[in-house]
Coordinates of C-alpha atoms in Angstrom, one line a residue:
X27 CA -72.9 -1.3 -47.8
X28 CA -71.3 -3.7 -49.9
X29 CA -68.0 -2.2 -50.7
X30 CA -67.9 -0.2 -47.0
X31 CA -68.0 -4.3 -45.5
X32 CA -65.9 -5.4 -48.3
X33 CA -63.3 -2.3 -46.7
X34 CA -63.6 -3.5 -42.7
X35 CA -62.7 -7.0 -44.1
X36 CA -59.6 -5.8 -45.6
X37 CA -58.8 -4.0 -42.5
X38 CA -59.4 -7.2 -40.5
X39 CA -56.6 -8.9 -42.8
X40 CA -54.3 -5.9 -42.0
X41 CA -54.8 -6.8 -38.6
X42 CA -54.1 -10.3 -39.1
X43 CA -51.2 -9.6 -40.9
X44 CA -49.8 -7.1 -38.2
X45 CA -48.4 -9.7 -35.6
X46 CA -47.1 -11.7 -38.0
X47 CA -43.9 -11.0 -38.4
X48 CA -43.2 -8.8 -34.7
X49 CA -41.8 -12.2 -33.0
X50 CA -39.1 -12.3 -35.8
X51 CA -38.4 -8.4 -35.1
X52 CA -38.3 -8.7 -31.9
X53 CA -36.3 -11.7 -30.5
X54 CA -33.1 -11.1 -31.0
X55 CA -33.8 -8.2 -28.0
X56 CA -36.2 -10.6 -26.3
X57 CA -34.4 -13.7 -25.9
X58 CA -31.1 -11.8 -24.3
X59 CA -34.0 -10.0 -22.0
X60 CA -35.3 -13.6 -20.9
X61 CA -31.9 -15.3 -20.6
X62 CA -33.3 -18.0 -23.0
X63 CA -31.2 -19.4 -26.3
X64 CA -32.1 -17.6 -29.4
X65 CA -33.8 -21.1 -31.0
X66 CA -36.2 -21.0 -28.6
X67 CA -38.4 -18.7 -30.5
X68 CA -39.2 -21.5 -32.5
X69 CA -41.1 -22.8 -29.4
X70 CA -43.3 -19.6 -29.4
X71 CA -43.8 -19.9 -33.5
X72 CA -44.8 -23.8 -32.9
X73 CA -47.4 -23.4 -30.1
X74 CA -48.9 -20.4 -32.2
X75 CA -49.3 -22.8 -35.1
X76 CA -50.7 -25.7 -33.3
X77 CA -53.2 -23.1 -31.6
X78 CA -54.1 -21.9 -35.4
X79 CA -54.0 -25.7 -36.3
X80 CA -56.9 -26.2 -33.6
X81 CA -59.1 -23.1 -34.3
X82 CA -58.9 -23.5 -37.9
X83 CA -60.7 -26.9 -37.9
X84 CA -63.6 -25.9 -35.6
X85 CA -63.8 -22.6 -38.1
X86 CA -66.5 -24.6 -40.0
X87 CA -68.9 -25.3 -36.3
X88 CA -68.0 -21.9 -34.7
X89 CA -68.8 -20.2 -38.4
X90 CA -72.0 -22.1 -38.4
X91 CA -73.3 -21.3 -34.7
X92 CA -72.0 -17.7 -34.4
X93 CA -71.4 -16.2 -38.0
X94 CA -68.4 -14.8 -39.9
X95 CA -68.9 -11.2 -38.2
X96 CA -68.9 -12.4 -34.3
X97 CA -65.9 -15.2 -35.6
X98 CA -64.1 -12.5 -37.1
X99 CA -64.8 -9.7 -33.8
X100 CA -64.1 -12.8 -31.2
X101 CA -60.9 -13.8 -32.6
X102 CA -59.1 -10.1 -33.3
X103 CA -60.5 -9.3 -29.6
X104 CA -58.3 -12.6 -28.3
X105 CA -55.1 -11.5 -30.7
X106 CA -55.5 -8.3 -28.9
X107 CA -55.4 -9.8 -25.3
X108 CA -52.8 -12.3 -26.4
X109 CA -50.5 -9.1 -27.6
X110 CA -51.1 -6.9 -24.5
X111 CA -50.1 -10.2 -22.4
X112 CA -47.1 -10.5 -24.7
X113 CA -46.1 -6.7 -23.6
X114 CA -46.6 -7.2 -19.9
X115 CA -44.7 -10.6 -19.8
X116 CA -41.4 -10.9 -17.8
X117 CA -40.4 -14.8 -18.5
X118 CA -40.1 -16.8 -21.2
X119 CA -43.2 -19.0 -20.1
X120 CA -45.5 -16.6 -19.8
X121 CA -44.6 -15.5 -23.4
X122 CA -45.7 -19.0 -24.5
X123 CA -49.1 -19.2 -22.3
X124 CA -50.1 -15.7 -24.3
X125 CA -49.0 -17.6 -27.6
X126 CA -52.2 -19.9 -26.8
X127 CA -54.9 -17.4 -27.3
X128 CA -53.1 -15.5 -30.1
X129 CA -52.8 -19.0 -32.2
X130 CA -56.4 -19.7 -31.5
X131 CA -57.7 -16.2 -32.3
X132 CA -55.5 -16.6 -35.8
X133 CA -56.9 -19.6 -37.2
X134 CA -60.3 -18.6 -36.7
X135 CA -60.0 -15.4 -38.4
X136 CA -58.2 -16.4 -41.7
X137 CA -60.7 -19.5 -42.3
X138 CA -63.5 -17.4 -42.0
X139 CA -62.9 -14.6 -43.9
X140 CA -60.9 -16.3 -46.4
X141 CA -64.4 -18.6 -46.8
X142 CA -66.9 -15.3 -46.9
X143 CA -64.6 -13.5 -49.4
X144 CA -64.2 -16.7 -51.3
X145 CA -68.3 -17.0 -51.1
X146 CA -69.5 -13.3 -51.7
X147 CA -66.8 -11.5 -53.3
X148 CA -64.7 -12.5 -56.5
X149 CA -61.3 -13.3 -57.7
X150 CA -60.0 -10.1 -57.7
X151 CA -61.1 -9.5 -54.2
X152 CA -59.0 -12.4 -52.4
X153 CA -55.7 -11.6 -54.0
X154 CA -56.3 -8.0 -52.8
X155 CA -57.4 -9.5 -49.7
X156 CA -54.3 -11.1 -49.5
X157 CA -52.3 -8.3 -50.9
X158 CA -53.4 -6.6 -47.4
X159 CA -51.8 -9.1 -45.2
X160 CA -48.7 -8.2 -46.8
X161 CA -49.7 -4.8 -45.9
X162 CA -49.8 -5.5 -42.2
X163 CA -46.7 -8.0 -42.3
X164 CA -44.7 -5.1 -43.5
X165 CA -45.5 -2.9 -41.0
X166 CA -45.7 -4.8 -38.1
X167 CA -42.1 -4.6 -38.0
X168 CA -41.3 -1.3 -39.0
X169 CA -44.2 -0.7 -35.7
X170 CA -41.7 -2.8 -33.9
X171 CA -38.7 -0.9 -35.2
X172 CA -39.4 2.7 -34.1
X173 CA -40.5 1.7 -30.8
X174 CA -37.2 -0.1 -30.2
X175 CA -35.5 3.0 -32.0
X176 CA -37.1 5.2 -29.6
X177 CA -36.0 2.9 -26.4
X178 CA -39.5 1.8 -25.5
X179 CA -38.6 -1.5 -25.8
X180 CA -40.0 -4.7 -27.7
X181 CA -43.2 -4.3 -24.9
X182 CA -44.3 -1.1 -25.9
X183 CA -44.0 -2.0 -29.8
X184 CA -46.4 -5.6 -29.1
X185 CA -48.9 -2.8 -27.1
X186 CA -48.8 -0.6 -30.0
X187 CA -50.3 -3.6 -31.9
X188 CA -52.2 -4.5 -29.2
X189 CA -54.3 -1.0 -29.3
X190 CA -54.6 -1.3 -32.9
X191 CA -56.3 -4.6 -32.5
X192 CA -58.6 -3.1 -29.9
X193 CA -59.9 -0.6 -32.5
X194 CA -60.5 -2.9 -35.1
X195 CA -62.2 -4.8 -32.4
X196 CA -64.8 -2.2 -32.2
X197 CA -65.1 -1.2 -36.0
X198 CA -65.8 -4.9 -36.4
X199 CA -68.0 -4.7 -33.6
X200 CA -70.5 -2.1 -34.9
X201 CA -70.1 -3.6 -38.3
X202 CA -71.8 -7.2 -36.9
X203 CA -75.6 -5.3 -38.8
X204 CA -73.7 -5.4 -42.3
X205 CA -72.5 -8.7 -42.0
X206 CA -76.1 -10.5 -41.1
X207 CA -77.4 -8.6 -43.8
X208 CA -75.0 -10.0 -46.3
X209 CA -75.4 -13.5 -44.9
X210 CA -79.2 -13.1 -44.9
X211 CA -79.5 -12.2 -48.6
X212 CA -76.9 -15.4 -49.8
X213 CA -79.6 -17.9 -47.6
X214 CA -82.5 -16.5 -49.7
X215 CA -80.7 -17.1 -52.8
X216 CA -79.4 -20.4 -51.7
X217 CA -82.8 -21.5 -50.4
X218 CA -84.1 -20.4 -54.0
X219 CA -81.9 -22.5 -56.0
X220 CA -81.8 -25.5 -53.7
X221 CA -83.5 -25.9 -50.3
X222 CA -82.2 -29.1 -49.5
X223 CA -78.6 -27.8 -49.1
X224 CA -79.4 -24.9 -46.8
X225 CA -78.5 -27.2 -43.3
X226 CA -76.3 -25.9 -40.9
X227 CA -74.6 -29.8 -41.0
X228 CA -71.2 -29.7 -39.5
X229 CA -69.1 -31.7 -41.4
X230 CA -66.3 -33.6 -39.3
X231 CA -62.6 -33.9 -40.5
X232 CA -63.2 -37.5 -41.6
X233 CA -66.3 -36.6 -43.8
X234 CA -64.0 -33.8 -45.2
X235 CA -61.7 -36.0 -46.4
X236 CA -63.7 -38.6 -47.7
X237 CA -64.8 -35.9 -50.5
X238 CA -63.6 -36.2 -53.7
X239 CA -60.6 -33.7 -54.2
X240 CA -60.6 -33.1 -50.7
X241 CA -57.2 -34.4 -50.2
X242 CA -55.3 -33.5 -52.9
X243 CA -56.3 -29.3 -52.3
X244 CA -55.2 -30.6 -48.7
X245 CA -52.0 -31.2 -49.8
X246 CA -51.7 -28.6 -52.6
X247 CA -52.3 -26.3 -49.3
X248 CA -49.7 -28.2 -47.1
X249 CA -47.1 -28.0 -50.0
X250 CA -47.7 -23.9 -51.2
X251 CA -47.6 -23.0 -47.4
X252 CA -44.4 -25.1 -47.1
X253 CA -42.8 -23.5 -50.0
X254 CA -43.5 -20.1 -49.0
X255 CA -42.0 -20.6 -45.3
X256 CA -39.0 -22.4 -46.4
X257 CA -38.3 -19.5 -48.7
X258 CA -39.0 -17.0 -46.5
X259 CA -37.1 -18.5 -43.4
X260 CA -33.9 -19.5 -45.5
X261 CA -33.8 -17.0 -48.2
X262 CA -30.8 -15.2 -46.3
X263 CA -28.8 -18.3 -45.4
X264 CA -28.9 -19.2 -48.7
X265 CA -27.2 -16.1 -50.1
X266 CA -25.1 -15.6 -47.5
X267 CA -23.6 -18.8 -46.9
X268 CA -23.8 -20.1 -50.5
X269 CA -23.7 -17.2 -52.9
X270 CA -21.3 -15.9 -50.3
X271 CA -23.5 -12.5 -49.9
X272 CA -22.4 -10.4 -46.7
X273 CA -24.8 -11.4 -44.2
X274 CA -26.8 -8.2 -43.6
X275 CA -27.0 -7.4 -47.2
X276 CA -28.2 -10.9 -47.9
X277 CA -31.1 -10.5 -44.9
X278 CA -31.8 -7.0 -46.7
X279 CA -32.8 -8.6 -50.0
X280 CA -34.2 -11.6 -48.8
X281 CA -37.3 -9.4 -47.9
X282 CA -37.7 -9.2 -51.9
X283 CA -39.6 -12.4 -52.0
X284 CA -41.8 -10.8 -49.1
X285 CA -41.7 -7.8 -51.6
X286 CA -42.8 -10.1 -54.4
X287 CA -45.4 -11.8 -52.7
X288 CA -47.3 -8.2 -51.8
X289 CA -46.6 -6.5 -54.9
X290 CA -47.4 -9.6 -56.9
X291 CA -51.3 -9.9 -55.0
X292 CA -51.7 -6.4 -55.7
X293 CA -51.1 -6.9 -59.6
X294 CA -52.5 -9.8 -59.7
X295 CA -56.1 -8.9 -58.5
X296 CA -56.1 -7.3 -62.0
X297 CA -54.9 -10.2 -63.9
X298 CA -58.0 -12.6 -61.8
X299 CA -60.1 -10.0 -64.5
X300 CA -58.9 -12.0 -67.8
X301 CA -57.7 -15.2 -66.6
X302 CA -59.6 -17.9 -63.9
X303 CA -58.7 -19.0 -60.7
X304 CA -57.2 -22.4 -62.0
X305 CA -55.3 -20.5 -64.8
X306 CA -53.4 -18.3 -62.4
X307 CA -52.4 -21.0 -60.2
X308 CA -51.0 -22.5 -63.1
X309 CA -49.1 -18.7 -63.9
X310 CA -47.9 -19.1 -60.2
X311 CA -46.4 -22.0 -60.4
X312 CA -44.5 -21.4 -64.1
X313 CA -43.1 -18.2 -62.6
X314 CA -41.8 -20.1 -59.5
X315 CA -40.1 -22.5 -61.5
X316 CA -38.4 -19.8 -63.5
X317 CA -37.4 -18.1 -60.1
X318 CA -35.6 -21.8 -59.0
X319 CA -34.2 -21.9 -62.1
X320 CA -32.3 -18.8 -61.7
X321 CA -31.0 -19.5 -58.2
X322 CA -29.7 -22.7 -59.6
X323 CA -28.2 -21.0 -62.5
X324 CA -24.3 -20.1 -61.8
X325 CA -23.0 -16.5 -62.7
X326 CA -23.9 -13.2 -61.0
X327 CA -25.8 -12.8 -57.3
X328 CA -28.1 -10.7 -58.8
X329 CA -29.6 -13.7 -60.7
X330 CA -30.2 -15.9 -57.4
X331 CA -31.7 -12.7 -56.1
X332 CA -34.3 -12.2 -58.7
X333 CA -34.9 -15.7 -58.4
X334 CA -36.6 -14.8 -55.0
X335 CA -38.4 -12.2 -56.2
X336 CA -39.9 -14.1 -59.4
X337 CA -40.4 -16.6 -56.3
X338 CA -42.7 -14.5 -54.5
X339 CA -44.4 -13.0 -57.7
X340 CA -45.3 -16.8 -58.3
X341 CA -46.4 -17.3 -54.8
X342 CA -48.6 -14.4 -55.1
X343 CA -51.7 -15.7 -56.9
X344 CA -51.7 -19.4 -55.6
X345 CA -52.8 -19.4 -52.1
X346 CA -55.8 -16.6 -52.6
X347 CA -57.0 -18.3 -55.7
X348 CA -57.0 -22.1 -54.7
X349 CA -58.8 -20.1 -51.4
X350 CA -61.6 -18.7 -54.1
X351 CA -62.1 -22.0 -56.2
X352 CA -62.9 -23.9 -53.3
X353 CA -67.0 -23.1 -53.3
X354 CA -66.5 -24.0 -57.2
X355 CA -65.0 -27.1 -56.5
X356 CA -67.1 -28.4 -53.9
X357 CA -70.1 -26.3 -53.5
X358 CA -71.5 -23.5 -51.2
X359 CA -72.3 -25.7 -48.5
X360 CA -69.1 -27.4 -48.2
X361 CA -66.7 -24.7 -48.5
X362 CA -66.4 -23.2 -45.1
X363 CA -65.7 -26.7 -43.4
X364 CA -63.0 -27.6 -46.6
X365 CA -61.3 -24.2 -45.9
X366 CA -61.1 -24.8 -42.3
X367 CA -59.1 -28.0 -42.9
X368 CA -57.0 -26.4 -45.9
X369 CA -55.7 -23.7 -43.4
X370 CA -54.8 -26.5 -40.7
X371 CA -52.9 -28.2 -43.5
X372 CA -51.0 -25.1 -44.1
X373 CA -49.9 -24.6 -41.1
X374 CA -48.9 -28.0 -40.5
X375 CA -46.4 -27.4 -43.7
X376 CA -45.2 -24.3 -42.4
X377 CA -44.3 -26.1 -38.8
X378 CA -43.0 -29.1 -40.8
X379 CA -40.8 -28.3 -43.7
X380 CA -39.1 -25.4 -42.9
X381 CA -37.3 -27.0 -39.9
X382 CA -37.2 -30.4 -41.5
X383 CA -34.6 -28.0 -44.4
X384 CA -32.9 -27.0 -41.7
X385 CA -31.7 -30.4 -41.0
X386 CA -30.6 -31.0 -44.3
X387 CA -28.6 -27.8 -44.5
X388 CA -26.8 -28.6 -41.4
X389 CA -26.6 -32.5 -42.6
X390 CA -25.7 -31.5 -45.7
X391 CA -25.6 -28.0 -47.3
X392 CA -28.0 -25.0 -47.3
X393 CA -27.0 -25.4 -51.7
X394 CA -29.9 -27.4 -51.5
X395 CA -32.7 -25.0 -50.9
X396 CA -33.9 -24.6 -54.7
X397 CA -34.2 -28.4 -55.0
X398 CA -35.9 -29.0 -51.7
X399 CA -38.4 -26.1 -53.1
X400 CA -38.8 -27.7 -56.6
X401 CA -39.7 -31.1 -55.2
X402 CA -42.2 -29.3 -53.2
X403 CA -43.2 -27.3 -56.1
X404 CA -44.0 -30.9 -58.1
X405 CA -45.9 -32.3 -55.2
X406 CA -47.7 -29.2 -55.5
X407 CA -48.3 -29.2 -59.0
X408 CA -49.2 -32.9 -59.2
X409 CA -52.0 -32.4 -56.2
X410 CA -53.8 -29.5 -58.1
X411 CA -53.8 -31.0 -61.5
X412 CA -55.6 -34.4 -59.4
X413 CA -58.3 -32.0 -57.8
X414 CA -59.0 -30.0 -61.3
X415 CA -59.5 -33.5 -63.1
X416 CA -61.7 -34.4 -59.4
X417 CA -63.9 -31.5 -59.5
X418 CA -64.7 -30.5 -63.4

């Protein structure tokens, strides 16, 4: 029963992972559609984040009243509605009232899960956990691309997604027994080694913070989320307009860090076998230095471009392991309410720092990128050395 729950919550990160990246896909047919400029998808991406922002710190009371399995059903169930409303709209502002529900159904989702994986599962698990967002990123727009290859239209490919969320809905549905019953056996072992810290408190966002550690795996989580989006969102600018890369083959292999970042979870659920959670983090971020270092270096445009793939190899291990230390660091009965805020810091980096690049490349130059990342990769570095000295 284990490993057949352990396989719906994989599927509910494919799911997660599926309408990810369709808006990106999408836009540059949807904007001409709606008569809108093309920056305004930034509009949809922000009010998605701010609803993710919002669920992901009431993850901790909703966790607590309902449980991970209804959480987890409840919030795919709203992506789904937010998608089919996505398919049916015919103006811009209708696109970004159906970006409410699909922001709040998001953020709930990821901090639960990420926090029951990180609670009953081990190392291994989240990275492969992980590993299967990348799954659905990826073919979200490849969904996208054969229904706008087949001249169905950017609708039909959010619909498709749409009925795929709907089935998952129901596999997670009948899967709500498996889930109690996992959640029942960690209470009896919790009330077995310590009854007194089996409450149901719901910690607020002040409490949270006034933990020890609390803030600096806030900011580790601001700062890796940052990193990753600034990457991802500038990659092809970079090569194209300072490595002087054609612009089409420069957005082809940008989608090697997205490559790197998949492939790398995948390889490194094995790796979570020999080393620890705060030893890969530590591999993550020596590999992303070495990937900055050669898109700094001058020469050959095949050395920038492995630069984002060891970039996403790096990236691959640090978000799903600082995810599985966090009961280790601050206990059982903390974790779900510290996850909750971690995910609402890292999406306040990704709504941040990748636009605040932007200004500098147009201020400045888009040369800047690897420094921009390595000053976020030392703020990064610094915050999770504080929190392993915090917490030993």
């Amino acid at each position: 029963m284990t490993q057949l729950l352990l396989a719906i919550i994989y599927l509910a990160f494919i799911s997660l992972g599926l309408p990810d990246s369709l808006l990106g896909s999408a836009w540059p047919t949807m904007y001409q559609q709606f008569g809108v400029p093309i920056s305004y998808a930034g509009i949809i991406s922000m009010i998605i984040s701010a609803g993710t922002i919002v669920s992901s710190l009431q993850s901790d009371r909703l966790t607590k009243k309902l449980g991970t399995g209804k959480v987890t059903a409840i919030s795919v169930a709203a992506t789904a509605v937010a998608l089919f409303g996505f398919s049916f709209s015919h103006s811009f502002w209708a696109l970004c009232l159906w970006a409410i529900p699909y922001g709040l159904g998001a953020g709930s989702v990821d901090a639960s899960l990420n926090n029951y994986v990180a609670l009953h599962y081990e190392s291994r698990h989240m990275s492969w956990l992980h590993c299967m967002w990348g799954v659905g990123a990826t073919a979200g727009p490849y969904i996208m691309g054969i229904a706008l290859s087949m001249g169905q239209g950017w609708n039909m490919g959010y619909r498709y997604i749409g009925i795929i969320q709907v089935i998952l809905t129901s596999v997670l549905i009948f899967s709500l027994p498996l889930w109690k019953e996992r959640t029942e056996e960690t209470e009896v072992e919790e009330l077995q080694t310590d009854p007194a810290e089996n409450g149901k408190k719901v910690l607020s966002v002040r409490e949270i913070l006034k933990i020890s550690g609390a803030r600096e795996v806030m900011l580790c989580f601001f700062c890796y989320c940052a990193l990753e989006q600034t990457t991802g969102l500038w990659a092809s600018s970079y090569l194209s307009l300072h490595k002087g890369i054609p612009a089409e083959t420069a957005a082809a292999f940008a989608s090697l860090f997205f490559i790197g970042i998949t492939v790398g979870r995948a390889i490194s659920g094995f790796v979570t076998m020999k080393l620890n959670d705060i030893q890969m983090i530590r591999l993550g971020q020596g590999i992303i230095v070495a990937g900055i270092a050669a898109m700094i270096l001058p020469g050959s445009n095949i050395l920038a471009m492995a630069g984002l793939v060891l970039i996403g190899l790096g990236c691959a291990p640090i978000y799903p392991c600082v995810i599985h230390s966090t009961p280790a660091h601050f206990g059982a009965d903390k974790s779900q309410a510290i996850i909750g805020v971690q995910m609402a810091f890292a999406y306040i980096g990704t709504m941040l720092m990748p636009p605040l690049f932007g200004i500098i490349a147009r201020g400045i130059s888009v040369a800047l990128l690897p420094f921009y990342l390595f000053a976020i990769l030392i703020v990064m570095i610094i915050m999770h050395e504080l929190l392993t000295k915090k917490t030993a």
